[in-house]
Amino acid sequence: MVESSLPWGGIVTGDAILAPYSDDQWSDMYRKMFIRDRTVQGVVGGYANELEVTDAGGTTIRVATGIALVDGKFYENTVNVDNASSGNTVYWLVGLQKDFAGQEVRIFARGPYASEAAALLALIQTDGVIWEIPLATVLTDAAGDVDVVTDQRVWVLRPLLETIFIPCGFVYNRTDPINEYLEETAIGLTGVKMQDAKNSEAHGWFILPANYYSDLTVKAVLFGGNGNNIYAKMVIAVGECGGTVGSIGIIEPAFAQEAVESNDGYHSCQMETTIDFTAYSGNIVLLTFVRDAVDVLDTVNQDMFTIGFYVTYKVR
């Protein structure tokens, strides 16, 4: 049949003659609708804890709550599921297994393997028998405990992320006090100076777009310095336009060290903060990156320049 549609009531008229529908027909329908590569795709993003695999201490490999489509079969896990690794400096494979004969989908943890590539190649994918997709690979340490968990999830559905860039408006030097504005540096990039041995704040602001849904995350982006660590914090304040700054909510983490890394001949760093309260499109967001270069924990020992702020959020 070139064309078909389902489901329909009855078994006589039109495409209803295809009824009754088998479980394989339903699975195939979901797979074709939502999955492009059934060899790896499956986890549904944005629901519960997205079946994240973590190190729960010692030899315990933990899979969190979440849902998935495994070769078209719906799967849900509502509790943490633990498995134990074994072997020294070896790899384990964690995933979801669809068992056709057993008629179930379950988490599995299997190993050991000599390499991560070998672990991923060990996925069983025999149509009509066993079909597996990966969640993570796990490397144990010399003592046999979980050491490194590498995420191998490939999403079926996940809320889309929008990324925008907000330039730094100015830097307020609290120590002197003066305002710093955009200037060109010796390496040809433009930014706003945050002086060494000063307390200073880089500022930016924007209105939450109409497609904003949730999970506002902001990274302050700086360059300059000579490596080592900057001592700073990224503050986000959200309020109603025309209202009090921060009336919706304020996230102000404690000061922390952030590595200043070398990238293509210059040094840069990013410091990230995510809000934990509900904001709405049309709210005004004030961004403040605070550097305490007076503190001994700021070991850059040079001026740095704020380019601006990378902003990501889930869209409607």
Tab-separated table of C-alpha atoms in Angstrom:
chain	number	residue	atom	x	y	z
A	1	MET	CA	0.000	0.000	0.000
A	2	VAL	CA	1.400	3.378	-1.044
A	3	GLU	CA	-0.690	5.400	1.420
A	4	SER	CA	-2.056	4.507	4.843
A	5	SER	CA	-3.249	6.132	8.049
A	6	LEU	CA	-4.133	5.030	11.559
A	7	PRO	CA	-5.807	4.606	13.984
A	8	TRP	CA	-9.449	4.401	12.913
A	9	GLY	CA	-12.545	2.910	14.535
A	10	GLY	CA	-13.951	-0.326	13.173
A	11	ILE	CA	-12.397	-2.725	10.676
A	12	VAL	CA	-14.414	-2.146	7.483
A	13	THR	CA	-14.210	1.402	6.141
A	14	GLY	CA	-11.127	2.921	4.520
A	15	ASP	CA	-7.850	2.384	6.349
A	16	ALA	CA	-9.747	0.812	9.259
A	17	ILE	CA	-9.303	-2.455	7.370
A	18	LEU	CA	-5.701	-2.402	8.696
A	19	ALA	CA	-7.077	-3.000	12.206
A	20	PRO	CA	-6.639	-4.608	14.630
A	21	TYR	CA	-3.275	-2.966	15.225
A	22	SER	CA	-0.398	-4.929	16.689
A	23	ASP	CA	2.029	-3.642	19.315
A	24	ASP	CA	4.725	-3.636	16.609
A	25	GLN	CA	2.608	-1.304	14.484
A	26	TRP	CA	2.273	1.109	17.396
A	27	SER	CA	6.013	0.902	18.155
A	28	ASP	CA	6.880	1.454	14.508
A	29	MET	CA	4.575	4.469	14.390
A	30	TYR	CA	6.261	6.101	17.405
A	31	ARG	CA	9.727	5.231	16.083
A	32	LYS	CA	9.035	6.745	12.665
A	33	MET	CA	7.481	9.868	14.181
A	34	PHE	CA	10.153	10.679	16.761
A	35	ILE	CA	13.357	8.730	16.070
A	36	ARG	CA	15.765	9.352	13.206
A	37	ASP	CA	18.558	7.022	14.371
A	38	ARG	CA	17.237	4.176	16.481
A	39	THR	CA	20.754	2.866	17.129
A	40	VAL	CA	21.446	5.674	19.602
A	41	GLN	CA	18.387	7.899	20.082
A	42	GLY	CA	15.889	7.320	22.840
A	43	VAL	CA	15.970	9.538	25.937
A	44	VAL	CA	13.197	12.144	26.134
A	45	GLY	CA	14.639	15.412	27.414
A	46	GLY	CA	13.050	17.778	29.889
A	47	TYR	CA	11.228	15.058	31.849
A	48	ALA	CA	12.207	14.115	35.433
A	49	ASN	CA	15.999	13.637	35.595
A	50	GLU	CA	16.435	12.544	31.973
A	51	LEU	CA	17.848	9.089	32.899
A	52	GLU	CA	21.160	10.723	33.801
A	53	VAL	CA	23.932	8.320	34.806
A	54	THR	CA	26.074	9.415	37.766
A	55	ASP	CA	28.751	8.204	40.156
A	56	ALA	CA	26.919	7.388	43.407
A	57	GLY	CA	30.124	6.586	45.295
A	58	GLY	CA	32.392	3.564	45.355
A	59	THR	CA	31.445	1.045	42.683
A	60	THR	CA	27.836	2.267	42.400
A	61	ILE	CA	26.606	3.394	38.981
A	62	ARG	CA	23.284	5.227	39.346
A	63	VAL	CA	20.640	5.875	36.682
A	64	ALA	CA	18.141	8.599	37.566
A	65	THR	CA	14.457	8.899	36.738
A	66	GLY	CA	13.186	9.677	33.264
A	67	ILE	CA	11.454	8.404	30.147
A	68	ALA	CA	12.596	7.126	26.766
A	69	LEU	CA	11.501	5.611	23.475
A	70	VAL	CA	13.594	2.512	22.832
A	71	ASP	CA	13.089	1.482	19.219
A	72	GLY	CA	9.548	2.838	19.543
A	73	LYS	CA	8.702	1.286	22.935
A	74	PHE	CA	7.788	3.742	25.688
A	75	TYR	CA	9.857	3.314	28.863
A	76	GLU	CA	9.602	5.074	32.229
A	77	ASN	CA	11.776	4.873	35.341
A	78	THR	CA	10.462	6.504	38.534
A	79	VAL	CA	13.257	5.569	40.985
A	80	ASN	CA	17.054	5.599	41.052
A	81	VAL	CA	18.438	2.331	39.684
A	82	ASP	CA	21.875	1.265	40.965
A	83	ASN	CA	24.334	-1.202	39.479
A	84	ALA	CA	27.841	-2.114	40.631
A	85	SER	CA	30.969	-1.906	38.502
A	86	SER	CA	34.020	-4.118	38.933
A	87	GLY	CA	37.533	-4.352	37.549
A	88	ASN	CA	40.443	-1.929	37.673
A	89	THR	CA	40.777	0.797	35.021
A	90	VAL	CA	38.182	-0.744	32.725
A	91	TYR	CA	35.032	0.469	30.992
A	92	TRP	CA	31.388	-0.369	31.591
A	93	LEU	CA	28.425	0.246	29.314
A	94	VAL	CA	25.121	1.517	30.731
A	95	GLY	CA	22.005	1.603	28.586
A	96	LEU	CA	18.424	0.553	27.954
A	97	GLN	CA	17.552	-2.883	26.588
A	98	LYS	CA	14.368	-3.755	24.704
A	99	ASP	CA	13.701	-7.504	25.056
A	100	PHE	CA	11.221	-8.678	22.411
A	101	ALA	CA	10.633	-12.137	23.927
A	102	GLY	CA	10.550	-10.873	27.518
A	103	GLN	CA	8.339	-7.942	26.453
A	104	GLU	CA	10.057	-5.337	28.599
A	105	VAL	CA	12.562	-2.483	28.512
A	106	ARG	CA	15.093	-2.342	31.355
A	107	ILE	CA	18.318	-0.599	32.375
A	108	PHE	CA	21.476	-2.658	31.999
A	109	ALA	CA	25.099	-2.188	33.095
A	110	ARG	CA	27.597	-4.498	31.421
A	111	GLY	CA	31.345	-4.899	31.469
A	112	PRO	CA	34.234	-4.832	31.793
A	113	TYR	CA	35.662	-3.677	28.459
A	114	ALA	CA	39.200	-2.678	27.556
A	115	SER	CA	38.183	0.631	25.950
A	116	GLU	CA	35.252	2.989	25.574
A	117	ALA	CA	35.020	2.117	21.881
A	118	ALA	CA	34.805	-1.582	22.732
A	119	ALA	CA	32.031	-0.882	25.237
A	120	LEU	CA	29.944	1.007	22.674
A	121	LEU	CA	30.538	-1.676	20.044
A	122	ALA	CA	29.093	-4.210	22.507
A	123	LEU	CA	25.571	-2.804	22.090
A	124	ILE	CA	23.223	-5.604	21.020
A	125	GLN	CA	20.922	-4.515	18.197
A	126	THR	CA	19.161	-7.499	16.658
A	127	ASP	CA	15.724	-6.597	15.340
A	128	GLY	CA	13.016	-8.826	16.771
A	129	VAL	CA	15.299	-10.151	19.533
A	130	ILE	CA	17.226	-7.549	21.596
A	131	TRP	CA	17.627	-3.829	20.902
A	132	GLU	CA	19.876	-1.648	23.079
A	133	ILE	CA	20.696	2.051	23.182
A	134	PRO	CA	23.451	3.704	25.262
A	135	LEU	CA	23.049	5.987	28.265
A	136	ALA	CA	26.681	6.279	29.387
A	137	THR	CA	30.103	4.704	29.482
A	138	VAL	CA	31.849	4.399	32.838
A	139	LEU	CA	35.583	4.194	33.530
A	140	THR	CA	36.743	2.660	36.809
A	141	ASP	CA	39.912	3.691	38.641
A	142	ALA	CA	42.831	1.606	39.886
A	143	ALA	CA	40.831	0.673	42.991
A	144	GLY	CA	37.853	-0.521	40.941
A	145	ASP	CA	35.611	2.416	41.889
A	146	VAL	CA	33.661	4.547	39.429
A	147	ASP	CA	35.977	7.289	38.177
A	148	VAL	CA	34.651	8.931	34.979
A	149	VAL	CA	31.067	8.847	33.672
A	150	THR	CA	30.736	9.898	30.022
A	151	ASP	CA	27.253	10.839	28.852
A	152	GLN	CA	26.204	8.869	25.754
A	153	ARG	CA	22.539	9.899	25.635
A	154	VAL	CA	21.113	11.009	22.289
A	155	TRP	CA	17.807	12.811	22.635
A	156	VAL	CA	14.489	12.044	21.001
A	157	LEU	CA	12.643	15.109	22.247
A	158	ARG	CA	14.200	17.898	24.253
A	159	PRO	CA	13.161	21.517	24.787
A	160	LEU	CA	15.012	23.683	22.272
A	161	LEU	CA	17.630	26.083	23.580
A	162	GLU	CA	17.968	29.656	22.374
A	163	THR	CA	21.308	31.458	22.646
A	164	ILE	CA	21.766	35.220	22.576
A	165	PHE	CA	24.751	37.461	23.273
A	166	ILE	CA	24.486	40.555	25.466
A	167	PRO	CA	27.433	42.992	25.160
A	168	CYS	CA	28.953	44.421	28.314
A	169	GLY	CA	27.586	47.947	28.791
A	170	PHE	CA	30.227	49.215	31.199
A	171	VAL	CA	32.424	48.189	34.125
A	172	TYR	CA	32.143	50.002	37.439
A	173	ASN	CA	35.442	50.149	39.312
A	174	ARG	CA	34.382	50.155	42.965
A	175	THR	CA	37.896	50.725	44.273
A	176	ASP	CA	38.614	54.081	42.602
A	177	PRO	CA	35.542	54.571	41.837
A	178	ILE	CA	35.215	55.154	38.079
A	179	ASN	CA	33.378	53.700	35.104
A	180	GLU	CA	35.259	51.826	32.381
A	181	TYR	CA	33.956	51.634	28.817
A	182	LEU	CA	34.638	49.683	25.618
A	183	GLU	CA	38.197	49.829	24.300
A	184	GLU	CA	40.404	47.958	21.860
A	185	THR	CA	43.129	45.793	23.359
A	186	ALA	CA	46.635	44.995	22.173
A	187	ILE	CA	45.462	41.757	20.521
A	188	GLY	CA	42.772	43.544	18.507
A	189	LEU	CA	39.730	42.462	20.530
A	190	THR	CA	37.367	44.953	22.130
A	191	GLY	CA	36.172	44.669	25.707
A	192	VAL	CA	35.645	46.601	28.923
A	193	LYS	CA	38.570	46.594	31.341
A	194	MET	CA	38.394	44.927	34.767
A	195	GLN	CA	41.590	46.128	36.401
A	196	ASP	CA	43.919	43.971	38.415
A	197	ALA	CA	43.992	44.604	42.196
A	198	LYS	CA	40.573	46.307	42.026
A	199	ASN	CA	37.003	45.401	42.922
A	200	SER	CA	34.929	45.847	39.776
A	201	GLU	CA	31.561	44.949	38.261
A	202	ALA	CA	30.717	44.315	34.593
A	203	HIS	CA	27.105	45.149	33.700
A	204	GLY	CA	24.638	44.173	30.993
A	205	TRP	CA	20.855	44.021	30.679
A	206	PHE	CA	18.120	42.773	28.352
A	207	ILE	CA	14.402	41.965	28.159
A	208	LEU	CA	13.398	38.285	28.238
A	209	PRO	CA	12.179	37.500	24.691
A	210	ALA	CA	8.633	36.434	23.833
A	211	ASN	CA	9.732	32.824	23.251
A	212	TYR	CA	11.295	32.462	26.726
A	213	TYR	CA	10.123	29.407	28.675
A	214	SER	CA	12.586	28.441	31.446
A	215	ASP	CA	16.148	27.642	32.582
A	216	LEU	CA	17.828	31.008	32.076
A	217	THR	CA	21.608	30.489	32.190
A	218	VAL	CA	24.221	33.224	31.863
A	219	LYS	CA	27.966	32.995	31.226
A	220	ALA	CA	30.216	36.018	31.600
A	221	VAL	CA	32.896	35.933	28.896
A	222	LEU	CA	36.276	37.571	29.495
A	223	PHE	CA	39.712	37.527	27.902
A	224	GLY	CA	43.194	38.670	28.817
A	225	GLY	CA	45.379	37.772	31.755
A	226	ASN	CA	48.043	35.108	31.825
A	227	GLY	CA	46.233	32.009	33.013
A	228	ASN	CA	45.763	31.021	36.666
A	229	ASN	CA	42.423	31.796	38.392
A	230	ILE	CA	40.054	34.727	38.488
A	231	TYR	CA	38.049	35.216	41.710
A	232	ALA	CA	34.528	36.292	40.830
A	233	LYS	CA	30.786	35.618	40.761
A	234	MET	CA	27.982	35.959	38.189
A	235	VAL	CA	24.842	37.662	39.566
A	236	ILE	CA	21.424	37.636	37.850
A	237	ALA	CA	18.538	39.882	38.929
A	238	VAL	CA	15.109	39.615	37.278
A	239	GLY	CA	12.311	42.142	37.734
A	240	GLU	CA	9.237	43.580	36.076
A	241	CYS	CA	9.844	46.434	33.668
A	242	GLY	CA	9.274	49.669	35.551
A	243	GLY	CA	9.407	47.810	38.855
A	244	THR	CA	12.043	47.137	41.467
A	245	VAL	CA	15.295	45.548	40.319
A	246	GLY	CA	15.236	41.904	41.332
A	247	SER	CA	11.547	41.937	42.298
A	248	ILE	CA	11.041	38.575	40.546
A	249	GLY	CA	14.206	37.033	41.943
A	250	ILE	CA	17.966	37.360	42.423
A	251	ILE	CA	20.656	34.710	42.136
A	252	GLU	CA	23.900	35.773	43.794
A	253	PRO	CA	26.313	32.874	44.256
A	254	ALA	CA	29.361	33.077	46.492
A	255	PHE	CA	32.692	34.185	45.064
A	256	ALA	CA	34.581	31.321	43.433
A	257	GLN	CA	37.786	30.711	41.513
A	258	GLU	CA	37.486	30.108	37.774
A	259	ALA	CA	40.360	28.956	35.582
A	260	VAL	CA	41.563	31.377	32.901
A	261	GLU	CA	42.457	29.138	29.963
A	262	SER	CA	44.525	29.626	26.826
A	263	ASN	CA	42.506	29.713	23.580
A	264	ASP	CA	44.038	30.441	20.173
A	265	GLY	CA	46.825	32.586	21.556
A	266	TYR	CA	44.856	34.508	24.174
A	267	HIS	CA	43.423	33.685	27.583
A	268	SER	CA	39.734	33.603	28.420
A	269	CYS	CA	37.276	32.337	30.992
A	270	GLN	CA	33.545	31.825	31.406
A	271	MET	CA	31.632	31.877	34.684
A	272	GLU	CA	28.110	30.417	34.635
A	273	THR	CA	24.970	30.935	36.746
A	274	THR	CA	21.441	29.512	36.270
A	275	ILE	CA	18.323	30.957	37.916
A	276	ASP	CA	16.212	28.703	40.155
A	277	PHE	CA	12.993	30.742	40.079
A	278	THR	CA	10.242	31.384	37.514
A	279	ALA	CA	10.706	34.328	35.168
A	280	TYR	CA	8.511	35.466	32.285
A	281	SER	CA	8.900	36.966	28.839
A	282	GLY	CA	8.936	40.746	29.146
A	283	ASN	CA	10.836	40.718	32.456
A	284	ILE	CA	14.008	42.799	32.587
A	285	VAL	CA	17.212	40.920	33.413
A	286	LEU	CA	20.185	42.718	34.959
A	287	LEU	CA	23.537	40.950	34.660
A	288	THR	CA	26.439	41.721	36.990
A	289	PHE	CA	29.791	39.971	36.816
A	290	VAL	CA	31.795	40.850	39.925
A	291	ARG	CA	35.585	40.430	40.084
A	292	ASP	CA	37.424	40.689	43.397
A	293	ALA	CA	40.981	41.161	42.159
A	294	VAL	CA	42.033	42.425	45.608
A	295	ASP	CA	41.595	38.957	47.106
A	296	VAL	CA	44.656	36.684	47.095
A	297	LEU	CA	42.523	33.984	45.435
A	298	ASP	CA	42.541	36.086	42.244
A	299	THR	CA	45.857	34.899	40.819
A	300	VAL	CA	45.581	36.313	37.284
A	301	ASN	CA	47.583	39.376	38.384
A	302	GLN	CA	46.654	41.284	35.236
A	303	ASP	CA	43.805	43.317	33.790
A	304	MET	CA	41.045	41.348	32.075
A	305	PHE	CA	38.426	42.531	29.593
A	306	THR	CA	34.726	41.656	29.645
A	307	ILE	CA	33.272	41.041	26.182
A	308	GLY	CA	29.747	40.376	27.379
A	309	PHE	CA	27.365	37.614	28.384
A	310	TYR	CA	26.247	34.420	26.654
A	311	VAL	CA	22.610	33.762	27.563
A	312	THR	CA	20.788	30.463	26.974
A	313	TYR	CA	17.220	29.454	27.808
A	314	LYS	CA	14.569	26.912	26.865
A	315	VAL	CA	12.031	28.176	24.341
A	316	ARG	CA	8.294	27.620	24.136
